mmCIF file of C-alpha atoms in Angstrom:
data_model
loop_
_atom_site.group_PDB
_atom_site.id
_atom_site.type_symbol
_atom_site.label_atom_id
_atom_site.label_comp_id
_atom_site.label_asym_id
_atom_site.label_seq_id
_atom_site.Cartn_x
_atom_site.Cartn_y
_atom_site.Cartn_z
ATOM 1 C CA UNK A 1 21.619 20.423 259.537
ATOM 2 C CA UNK A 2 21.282 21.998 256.346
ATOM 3 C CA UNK A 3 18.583 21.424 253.885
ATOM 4 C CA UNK A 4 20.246 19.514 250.589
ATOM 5 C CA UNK A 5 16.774 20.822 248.621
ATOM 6 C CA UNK A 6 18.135 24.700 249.254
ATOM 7 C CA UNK A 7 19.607 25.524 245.806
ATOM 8 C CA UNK A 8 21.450 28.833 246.673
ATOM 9 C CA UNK A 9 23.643 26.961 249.037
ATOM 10 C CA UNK A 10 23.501 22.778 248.852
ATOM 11 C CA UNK A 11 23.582 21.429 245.110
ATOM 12 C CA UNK A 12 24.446 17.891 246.998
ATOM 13 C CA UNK A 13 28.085 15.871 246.763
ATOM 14 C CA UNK A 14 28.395 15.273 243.397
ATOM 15 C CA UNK A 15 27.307 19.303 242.157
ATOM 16 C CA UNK A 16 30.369 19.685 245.280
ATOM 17 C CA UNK A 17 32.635 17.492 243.546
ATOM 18 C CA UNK A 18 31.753 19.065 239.454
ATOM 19 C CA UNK A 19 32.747 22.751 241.640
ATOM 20 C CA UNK A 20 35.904 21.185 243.205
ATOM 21 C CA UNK A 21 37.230 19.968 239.675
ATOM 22 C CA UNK A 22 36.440 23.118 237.963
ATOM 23 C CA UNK A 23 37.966 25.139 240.564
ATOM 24 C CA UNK A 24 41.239 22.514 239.927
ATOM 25 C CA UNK A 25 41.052 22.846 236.146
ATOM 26 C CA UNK A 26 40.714 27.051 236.432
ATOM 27 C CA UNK A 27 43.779 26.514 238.989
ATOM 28 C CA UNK A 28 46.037 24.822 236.374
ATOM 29 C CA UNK A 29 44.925 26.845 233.457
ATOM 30 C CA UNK A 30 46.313 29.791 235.383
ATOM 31 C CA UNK A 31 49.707 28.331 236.517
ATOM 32 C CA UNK A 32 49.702 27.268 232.317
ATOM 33 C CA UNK A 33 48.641 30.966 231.319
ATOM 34 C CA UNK A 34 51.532 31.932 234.218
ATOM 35 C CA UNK A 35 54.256 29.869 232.458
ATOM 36 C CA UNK A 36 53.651 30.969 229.170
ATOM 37 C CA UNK A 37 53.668 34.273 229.965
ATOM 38 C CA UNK A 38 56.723 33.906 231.721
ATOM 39 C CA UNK A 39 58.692 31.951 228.517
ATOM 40 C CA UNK A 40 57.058 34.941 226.214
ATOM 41 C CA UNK A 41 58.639 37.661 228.229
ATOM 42 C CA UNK A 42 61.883 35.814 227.922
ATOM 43 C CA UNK A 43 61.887 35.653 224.442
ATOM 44 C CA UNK A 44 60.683 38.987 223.964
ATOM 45 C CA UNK A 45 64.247 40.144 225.787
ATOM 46 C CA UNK A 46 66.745 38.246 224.041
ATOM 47 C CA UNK A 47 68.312 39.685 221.834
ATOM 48 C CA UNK A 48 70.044 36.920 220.119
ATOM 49 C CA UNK A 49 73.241 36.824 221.680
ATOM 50 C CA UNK A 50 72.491 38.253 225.001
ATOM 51 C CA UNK A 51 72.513 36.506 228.183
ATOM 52 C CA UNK A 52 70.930 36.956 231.424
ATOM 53 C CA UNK A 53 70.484 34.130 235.123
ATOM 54 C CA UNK A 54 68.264 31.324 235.665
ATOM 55 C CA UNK A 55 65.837 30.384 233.229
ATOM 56 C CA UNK A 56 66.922 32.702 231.093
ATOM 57 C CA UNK A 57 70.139 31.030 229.907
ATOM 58 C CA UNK A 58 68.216 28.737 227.650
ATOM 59 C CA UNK A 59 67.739 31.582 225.322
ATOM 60 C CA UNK A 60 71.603 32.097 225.506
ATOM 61 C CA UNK A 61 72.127 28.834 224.051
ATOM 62 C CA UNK A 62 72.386 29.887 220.280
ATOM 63 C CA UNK A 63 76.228 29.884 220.091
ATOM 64 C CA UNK A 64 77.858 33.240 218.857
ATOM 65 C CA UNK A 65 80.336 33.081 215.778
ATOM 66 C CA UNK A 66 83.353 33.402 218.441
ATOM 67 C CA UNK A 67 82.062 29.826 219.601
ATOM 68 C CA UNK A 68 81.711 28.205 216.493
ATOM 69 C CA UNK A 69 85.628 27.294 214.863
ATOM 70 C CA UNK A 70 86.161 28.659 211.747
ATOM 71 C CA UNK A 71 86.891 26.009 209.107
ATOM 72 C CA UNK A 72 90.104 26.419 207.296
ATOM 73 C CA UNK A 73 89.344 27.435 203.520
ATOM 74 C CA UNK A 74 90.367 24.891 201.022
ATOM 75 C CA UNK A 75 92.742 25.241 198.780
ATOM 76 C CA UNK A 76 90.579 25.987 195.592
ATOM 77 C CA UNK A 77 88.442 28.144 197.238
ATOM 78 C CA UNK A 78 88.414 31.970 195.789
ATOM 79 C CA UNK A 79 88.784 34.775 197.412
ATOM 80 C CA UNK A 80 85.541 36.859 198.604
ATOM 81 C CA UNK A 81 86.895 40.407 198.983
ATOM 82 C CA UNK A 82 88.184 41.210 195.645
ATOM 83 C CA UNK A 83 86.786 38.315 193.835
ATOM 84 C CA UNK A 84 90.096 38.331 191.737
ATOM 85 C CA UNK A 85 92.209 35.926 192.614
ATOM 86 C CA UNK A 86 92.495 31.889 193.067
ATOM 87 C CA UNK A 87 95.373 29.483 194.017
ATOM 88 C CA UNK A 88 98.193 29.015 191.476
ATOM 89 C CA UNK A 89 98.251 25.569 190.358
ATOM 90 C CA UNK A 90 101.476 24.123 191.007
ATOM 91 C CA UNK A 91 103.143 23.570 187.903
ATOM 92 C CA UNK A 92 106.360 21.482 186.809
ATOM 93 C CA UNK A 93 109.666 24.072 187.198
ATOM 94 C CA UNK A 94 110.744 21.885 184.080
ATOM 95 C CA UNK A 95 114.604 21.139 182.769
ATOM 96 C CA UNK A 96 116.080 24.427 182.934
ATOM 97 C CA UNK A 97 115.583 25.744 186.535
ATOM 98 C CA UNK A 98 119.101 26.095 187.941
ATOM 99 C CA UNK A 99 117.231 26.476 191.183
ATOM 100 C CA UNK A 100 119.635 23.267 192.682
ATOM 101 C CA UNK A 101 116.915 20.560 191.840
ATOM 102 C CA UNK A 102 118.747 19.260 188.634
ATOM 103 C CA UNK A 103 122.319 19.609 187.224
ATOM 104 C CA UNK A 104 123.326 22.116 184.130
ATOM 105 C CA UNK A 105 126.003 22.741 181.679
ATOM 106 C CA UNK A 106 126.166 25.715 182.589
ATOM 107 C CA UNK A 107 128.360 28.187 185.302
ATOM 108 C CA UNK A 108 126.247 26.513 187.849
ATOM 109 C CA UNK A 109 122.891 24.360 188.780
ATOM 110 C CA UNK A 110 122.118 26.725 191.668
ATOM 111 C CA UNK A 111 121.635 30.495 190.381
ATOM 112 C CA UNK A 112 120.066 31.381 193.393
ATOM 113 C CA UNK A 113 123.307 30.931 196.001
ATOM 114 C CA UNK A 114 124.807 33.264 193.474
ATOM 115 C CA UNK A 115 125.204 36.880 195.683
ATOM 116 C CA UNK A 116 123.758 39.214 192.777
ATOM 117 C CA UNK A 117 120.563 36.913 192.044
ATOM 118 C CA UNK A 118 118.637 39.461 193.483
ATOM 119 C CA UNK A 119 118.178 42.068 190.839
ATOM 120 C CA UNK A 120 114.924 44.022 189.283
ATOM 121 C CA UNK A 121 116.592 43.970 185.418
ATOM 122 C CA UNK A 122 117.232 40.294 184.441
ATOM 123 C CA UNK A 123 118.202 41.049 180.960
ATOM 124 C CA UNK A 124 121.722 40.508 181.470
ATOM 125 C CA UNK A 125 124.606 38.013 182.256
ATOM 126 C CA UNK A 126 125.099 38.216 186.262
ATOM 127 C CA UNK A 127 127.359 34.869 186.534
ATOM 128 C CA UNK A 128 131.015 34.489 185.735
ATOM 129 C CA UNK A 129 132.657 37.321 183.152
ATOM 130 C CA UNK A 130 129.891 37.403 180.807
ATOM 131 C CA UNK A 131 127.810 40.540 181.116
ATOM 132 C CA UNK A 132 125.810 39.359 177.730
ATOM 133 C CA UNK A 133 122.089 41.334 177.445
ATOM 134 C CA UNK A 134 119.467 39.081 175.695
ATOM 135 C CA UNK A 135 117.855 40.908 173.106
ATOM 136 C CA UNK A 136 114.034 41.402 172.434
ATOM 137 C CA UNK A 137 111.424 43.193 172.876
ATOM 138 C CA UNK A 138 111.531 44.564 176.307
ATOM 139 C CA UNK A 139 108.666 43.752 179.001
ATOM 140 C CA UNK A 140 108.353 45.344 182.174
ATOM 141 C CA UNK A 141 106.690 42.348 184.382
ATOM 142 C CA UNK A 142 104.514 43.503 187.394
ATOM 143 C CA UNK A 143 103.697 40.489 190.000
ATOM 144 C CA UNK A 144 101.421 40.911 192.984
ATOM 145 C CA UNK A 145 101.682 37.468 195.316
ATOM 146 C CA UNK A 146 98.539 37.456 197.639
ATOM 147 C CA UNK A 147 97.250 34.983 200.228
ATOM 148 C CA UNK A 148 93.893 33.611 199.066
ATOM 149 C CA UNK A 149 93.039 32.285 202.532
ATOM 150 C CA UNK A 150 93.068 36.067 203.463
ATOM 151 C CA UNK A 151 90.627 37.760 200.977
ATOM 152 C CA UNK A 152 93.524 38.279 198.518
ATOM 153 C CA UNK A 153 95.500 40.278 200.758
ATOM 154 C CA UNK A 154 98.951 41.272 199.752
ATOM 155 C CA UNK A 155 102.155 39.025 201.146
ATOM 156 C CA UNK A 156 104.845 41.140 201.788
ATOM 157 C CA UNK A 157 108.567 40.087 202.134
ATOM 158 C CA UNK A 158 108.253 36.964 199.873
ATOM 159 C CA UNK A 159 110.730 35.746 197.159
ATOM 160 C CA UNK A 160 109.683 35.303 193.508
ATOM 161 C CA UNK A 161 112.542 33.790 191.631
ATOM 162 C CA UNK A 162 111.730 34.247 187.644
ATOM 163 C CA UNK A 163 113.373 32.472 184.456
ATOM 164 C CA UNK A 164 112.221 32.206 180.901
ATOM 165 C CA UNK A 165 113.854 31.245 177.542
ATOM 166 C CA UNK A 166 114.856 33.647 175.519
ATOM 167 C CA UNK A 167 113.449 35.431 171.860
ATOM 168 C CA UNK A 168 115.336 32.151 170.366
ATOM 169 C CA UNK A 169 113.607 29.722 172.833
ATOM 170 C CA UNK A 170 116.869 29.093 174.186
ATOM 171 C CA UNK A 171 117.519 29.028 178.170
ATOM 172 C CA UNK A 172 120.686 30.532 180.019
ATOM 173 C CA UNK A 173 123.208 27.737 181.938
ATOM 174 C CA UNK A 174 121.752 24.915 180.025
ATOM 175 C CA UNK A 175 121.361 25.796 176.092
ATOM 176 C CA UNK A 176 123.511 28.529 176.244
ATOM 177 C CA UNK A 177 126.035 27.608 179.234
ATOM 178 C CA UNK A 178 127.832 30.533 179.409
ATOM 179 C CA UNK A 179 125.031 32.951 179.736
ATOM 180 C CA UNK A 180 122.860 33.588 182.938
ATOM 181 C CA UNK A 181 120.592 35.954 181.415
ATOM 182 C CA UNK A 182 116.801 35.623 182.120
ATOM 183 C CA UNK A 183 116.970 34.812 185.594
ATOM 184 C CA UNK A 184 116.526 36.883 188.913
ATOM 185 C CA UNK A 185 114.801 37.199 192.381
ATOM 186 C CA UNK A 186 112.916 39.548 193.782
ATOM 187 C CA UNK A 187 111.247 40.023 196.929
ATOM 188 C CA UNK A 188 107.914 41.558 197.358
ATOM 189 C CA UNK A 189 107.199 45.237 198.935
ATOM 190 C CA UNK A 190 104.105 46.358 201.521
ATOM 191 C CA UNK A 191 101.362 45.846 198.724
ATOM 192 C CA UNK A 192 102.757 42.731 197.716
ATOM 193 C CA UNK A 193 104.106 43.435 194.259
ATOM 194 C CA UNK A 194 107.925 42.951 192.740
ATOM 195 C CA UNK A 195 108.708 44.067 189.478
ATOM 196 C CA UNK A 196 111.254 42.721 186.821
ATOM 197 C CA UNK A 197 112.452 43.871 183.440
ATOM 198 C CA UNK A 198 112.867 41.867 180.906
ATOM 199 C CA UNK A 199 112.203 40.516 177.591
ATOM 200 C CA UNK A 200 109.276 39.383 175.694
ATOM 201 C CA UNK A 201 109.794 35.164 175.990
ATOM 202 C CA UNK A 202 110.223 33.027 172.248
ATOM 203 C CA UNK A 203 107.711 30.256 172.190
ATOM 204 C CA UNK A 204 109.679 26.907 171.411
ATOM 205 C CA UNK A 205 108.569 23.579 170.035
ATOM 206 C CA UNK A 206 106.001 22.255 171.700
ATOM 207 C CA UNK A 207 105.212 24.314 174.420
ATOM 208 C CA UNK A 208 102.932 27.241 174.852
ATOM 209 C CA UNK A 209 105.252 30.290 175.520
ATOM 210 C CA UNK A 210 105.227 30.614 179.471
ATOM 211 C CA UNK A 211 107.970 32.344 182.200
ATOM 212 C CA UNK A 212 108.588 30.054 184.959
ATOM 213 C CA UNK A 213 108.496 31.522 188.939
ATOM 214 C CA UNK A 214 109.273 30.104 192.374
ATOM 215 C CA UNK A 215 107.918 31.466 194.857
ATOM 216 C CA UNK A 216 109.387 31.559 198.875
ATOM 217 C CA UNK A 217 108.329 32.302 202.360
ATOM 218 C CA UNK A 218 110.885 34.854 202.601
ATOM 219 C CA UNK A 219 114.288 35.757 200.940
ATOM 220 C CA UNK A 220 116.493 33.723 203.408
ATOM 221 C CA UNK A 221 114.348 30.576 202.341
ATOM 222 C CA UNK A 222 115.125 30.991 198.710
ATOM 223 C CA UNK A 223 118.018 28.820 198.468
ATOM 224 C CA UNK A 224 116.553 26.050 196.184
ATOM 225 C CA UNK A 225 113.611 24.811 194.334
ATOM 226 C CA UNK A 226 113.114 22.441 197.092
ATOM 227 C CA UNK A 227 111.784 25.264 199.733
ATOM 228 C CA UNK A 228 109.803 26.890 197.773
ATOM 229 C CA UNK A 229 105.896 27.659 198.849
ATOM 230 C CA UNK A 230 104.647 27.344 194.667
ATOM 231 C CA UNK A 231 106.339 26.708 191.772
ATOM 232 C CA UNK A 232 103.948 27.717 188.619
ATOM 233 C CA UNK A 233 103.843 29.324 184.965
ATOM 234 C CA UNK A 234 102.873 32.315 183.219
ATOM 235 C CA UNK A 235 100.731 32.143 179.997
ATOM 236 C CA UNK A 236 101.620 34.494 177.434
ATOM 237 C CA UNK A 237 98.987 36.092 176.145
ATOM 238 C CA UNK A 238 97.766 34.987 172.414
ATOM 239 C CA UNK A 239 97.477 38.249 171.106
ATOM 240 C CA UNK A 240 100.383 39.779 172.320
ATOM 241 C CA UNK A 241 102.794 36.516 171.027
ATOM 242 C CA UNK A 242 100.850 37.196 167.411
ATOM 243 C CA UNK A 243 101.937 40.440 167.311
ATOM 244 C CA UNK A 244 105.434 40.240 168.980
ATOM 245 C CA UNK A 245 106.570 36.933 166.797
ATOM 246 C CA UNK A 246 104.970 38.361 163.469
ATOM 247 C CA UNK A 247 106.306 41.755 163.900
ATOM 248 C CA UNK A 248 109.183 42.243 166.228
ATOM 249 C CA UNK A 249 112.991 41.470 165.130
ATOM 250 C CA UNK A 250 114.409 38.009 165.966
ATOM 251 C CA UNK A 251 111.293 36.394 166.632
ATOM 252 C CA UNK A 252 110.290 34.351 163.215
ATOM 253 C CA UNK A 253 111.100 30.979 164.809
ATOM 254 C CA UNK A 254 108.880 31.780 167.420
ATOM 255 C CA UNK A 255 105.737 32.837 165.258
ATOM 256 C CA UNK A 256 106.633 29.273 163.416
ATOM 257 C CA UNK A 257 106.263 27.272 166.350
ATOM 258 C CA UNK A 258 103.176 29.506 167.924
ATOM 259 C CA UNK A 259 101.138 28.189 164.608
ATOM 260 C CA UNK A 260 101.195 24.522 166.413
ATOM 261 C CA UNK A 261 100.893 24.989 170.024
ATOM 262 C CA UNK A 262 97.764 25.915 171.745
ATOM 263 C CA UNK A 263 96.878 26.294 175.321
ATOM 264 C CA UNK A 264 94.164 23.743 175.385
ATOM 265 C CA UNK A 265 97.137 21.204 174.486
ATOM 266 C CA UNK A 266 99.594 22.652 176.245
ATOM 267 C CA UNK A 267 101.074 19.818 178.294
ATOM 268 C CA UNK A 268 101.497 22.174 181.529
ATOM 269 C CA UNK A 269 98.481 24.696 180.792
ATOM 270 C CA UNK A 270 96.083 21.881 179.376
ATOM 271 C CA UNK A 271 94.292 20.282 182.211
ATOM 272 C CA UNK A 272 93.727 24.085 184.445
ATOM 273 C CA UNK A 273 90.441 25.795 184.929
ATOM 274 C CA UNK A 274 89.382 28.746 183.349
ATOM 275 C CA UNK A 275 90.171 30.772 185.947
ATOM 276 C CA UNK A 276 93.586 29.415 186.840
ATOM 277 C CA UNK A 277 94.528 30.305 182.965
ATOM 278 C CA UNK A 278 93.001 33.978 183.559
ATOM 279 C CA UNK A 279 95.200 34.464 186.628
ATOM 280 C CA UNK A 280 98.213 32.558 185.120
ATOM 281 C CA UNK A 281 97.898 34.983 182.035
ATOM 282 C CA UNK A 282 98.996 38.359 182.323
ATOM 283 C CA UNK A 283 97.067 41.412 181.200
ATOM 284 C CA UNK A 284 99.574 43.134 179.069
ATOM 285 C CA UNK A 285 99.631 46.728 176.875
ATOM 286 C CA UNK A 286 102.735 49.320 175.269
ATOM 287 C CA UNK A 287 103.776 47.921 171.874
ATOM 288 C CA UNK A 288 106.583 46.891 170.326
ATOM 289 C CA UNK A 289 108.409 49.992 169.844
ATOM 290 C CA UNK A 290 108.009 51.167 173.339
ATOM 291 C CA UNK A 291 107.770 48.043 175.282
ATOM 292 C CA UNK A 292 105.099 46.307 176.851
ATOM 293 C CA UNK A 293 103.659 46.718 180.547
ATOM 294 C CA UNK A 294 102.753 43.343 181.878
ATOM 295 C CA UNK A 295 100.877 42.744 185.720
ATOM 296 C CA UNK A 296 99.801 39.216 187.045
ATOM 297 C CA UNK A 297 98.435 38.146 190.325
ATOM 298 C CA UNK A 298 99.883 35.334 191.992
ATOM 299 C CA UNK A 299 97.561 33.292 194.730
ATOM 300 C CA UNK A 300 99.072 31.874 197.905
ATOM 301 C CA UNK A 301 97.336 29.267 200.117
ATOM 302 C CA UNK A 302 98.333 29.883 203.279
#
């Protein structure tokens, strides 16, 4: 029998029990330490988007951008690569489209089932005998169509249709019925630009002066207003109608009626944003004598 009064050995049952709970507590303290440890070195090796077995999945559970679907931009939103270009608001293709929608006095409502619509230089008669040329100051008309969705990357192989009035404010196949000057389709090349000559529009009562377009998928789609992906306005620039109506030949009536139109109050231009009129406007430069060089982007949602 031992002796309980030996203090190296025998501190009794309850100094046995204090030992067994402390030699408990140190146990689970370690398996703690052991676990922590463990989850530290795990974290320490991922990487983000690695992955690796058993416990350490859990740190494989952020997802990766593959995993997460992409939300389809908006219509209105801008692009982020260029920072240039925004949708085109659709605007009204108004009386005088011949594009099939409405009827016209004219050779026919439906210029674009004629076989010669497709044409760079739209400054002439291309309907029926007339081979008329609408005078005026000549403009050289640069449009590049891109797909906002994509960063503003170029659409190649699509259909712009183009009309306008006329240094008089007049419009082929309706006010002038025998003439189908003005009008003409082009299709767009590998960087997404078409080019038309023309004329320098008149500005008529009322209205702002403006060019309308259509614009299609592709040129087998462009067989009526009713297919096309946007129909939308230019916006003549303010300084360039000031100079053109008060200089240029032919175009007094036109300098009259710029005096009471404004953009602000145009009835199509009016209620856009600030930068729908900046991409609706072309940037323009020549002169008068040796003809103006015009370029506009045009913004797709795709």
């Amino acid at each position: 029998m031992q002796d309980h009064h030996d203090h190296g050995h025998d501190h009794g049952l309850g100094a046995d029990l204090r030992a067994m709970t402390a030699l408990s507590s140190r146990r689970r303290a370690l398996r703690l330490f052991a676990g922590a440890g463990s989850a530290a070195i795990l974290a320490g090796c991922d990487g983000g988007g690695s992955s690796g077995s058993g416990t350490a999945t859990a740190a494989s559970a952020t997802p990766t951008p593959s995993a997460t679907p992409t939300p389809t931009p908006t219509p209105t939103a801008t692009a982020t690569t260029s920072g240039s270009c925004v949708v085109d608001p659709t605007e009204t293709n108004g009386p005088y489209p011949a594009d099939g929608t409405n009827t016209a006095s004219g050779l026919t409502s439906n210029a674009l089932t004629a076989s010669n619509v497709v044409r760079s230089d739209i400054r002439s008669s291309f309907i029926g005998t007339s081979t008329a040329v609408a005078p005026g100051v000549q403009l050289t008309l640069t449009l590049t169509v891109v797909d906002v969705n994509s960063g503003c990357a170029p659409l190649a192989g699509y259909a712009v249709y183009i009309w306008h009035c006329d240094r008089d404010g007049k419009y082929s196949l309706y006010d002038l019925p025998n003439e189908s000057y003005l009008r003409g389709v082009g299709v767009t090349d590998a960087s997404g630009k078409v080019t038309f000559n023309t004329i320098f529009p008149g500005c008529y009562a009322g209205r702002w002066p403006h060019m309308h377009f259509e614009v299609f998928s592709s040129l087998t789609t462009a067989t009526g207003g009713r297919y096309a992906t946007l129909i939308s306005q230019l916006a003549m620039p303010a300084a360039a109608c000031a100079t053109v109506y008060g200089s240029a030949s032919g175009y007094s009536t036109s300098q009259t009626n710029l005096g009471s139109v404004s953009i602000a109050r145009d009835n199509v231009f009016g209620d856009n944003s600030a930068a729908q009129i900046a991409q609706q406007t072309p940037t323009l430069s020549g002169s008068i004598d040796t003809g103006y060089t015009a370029t506009a982007v045009i913004g797709i949602a795709r």
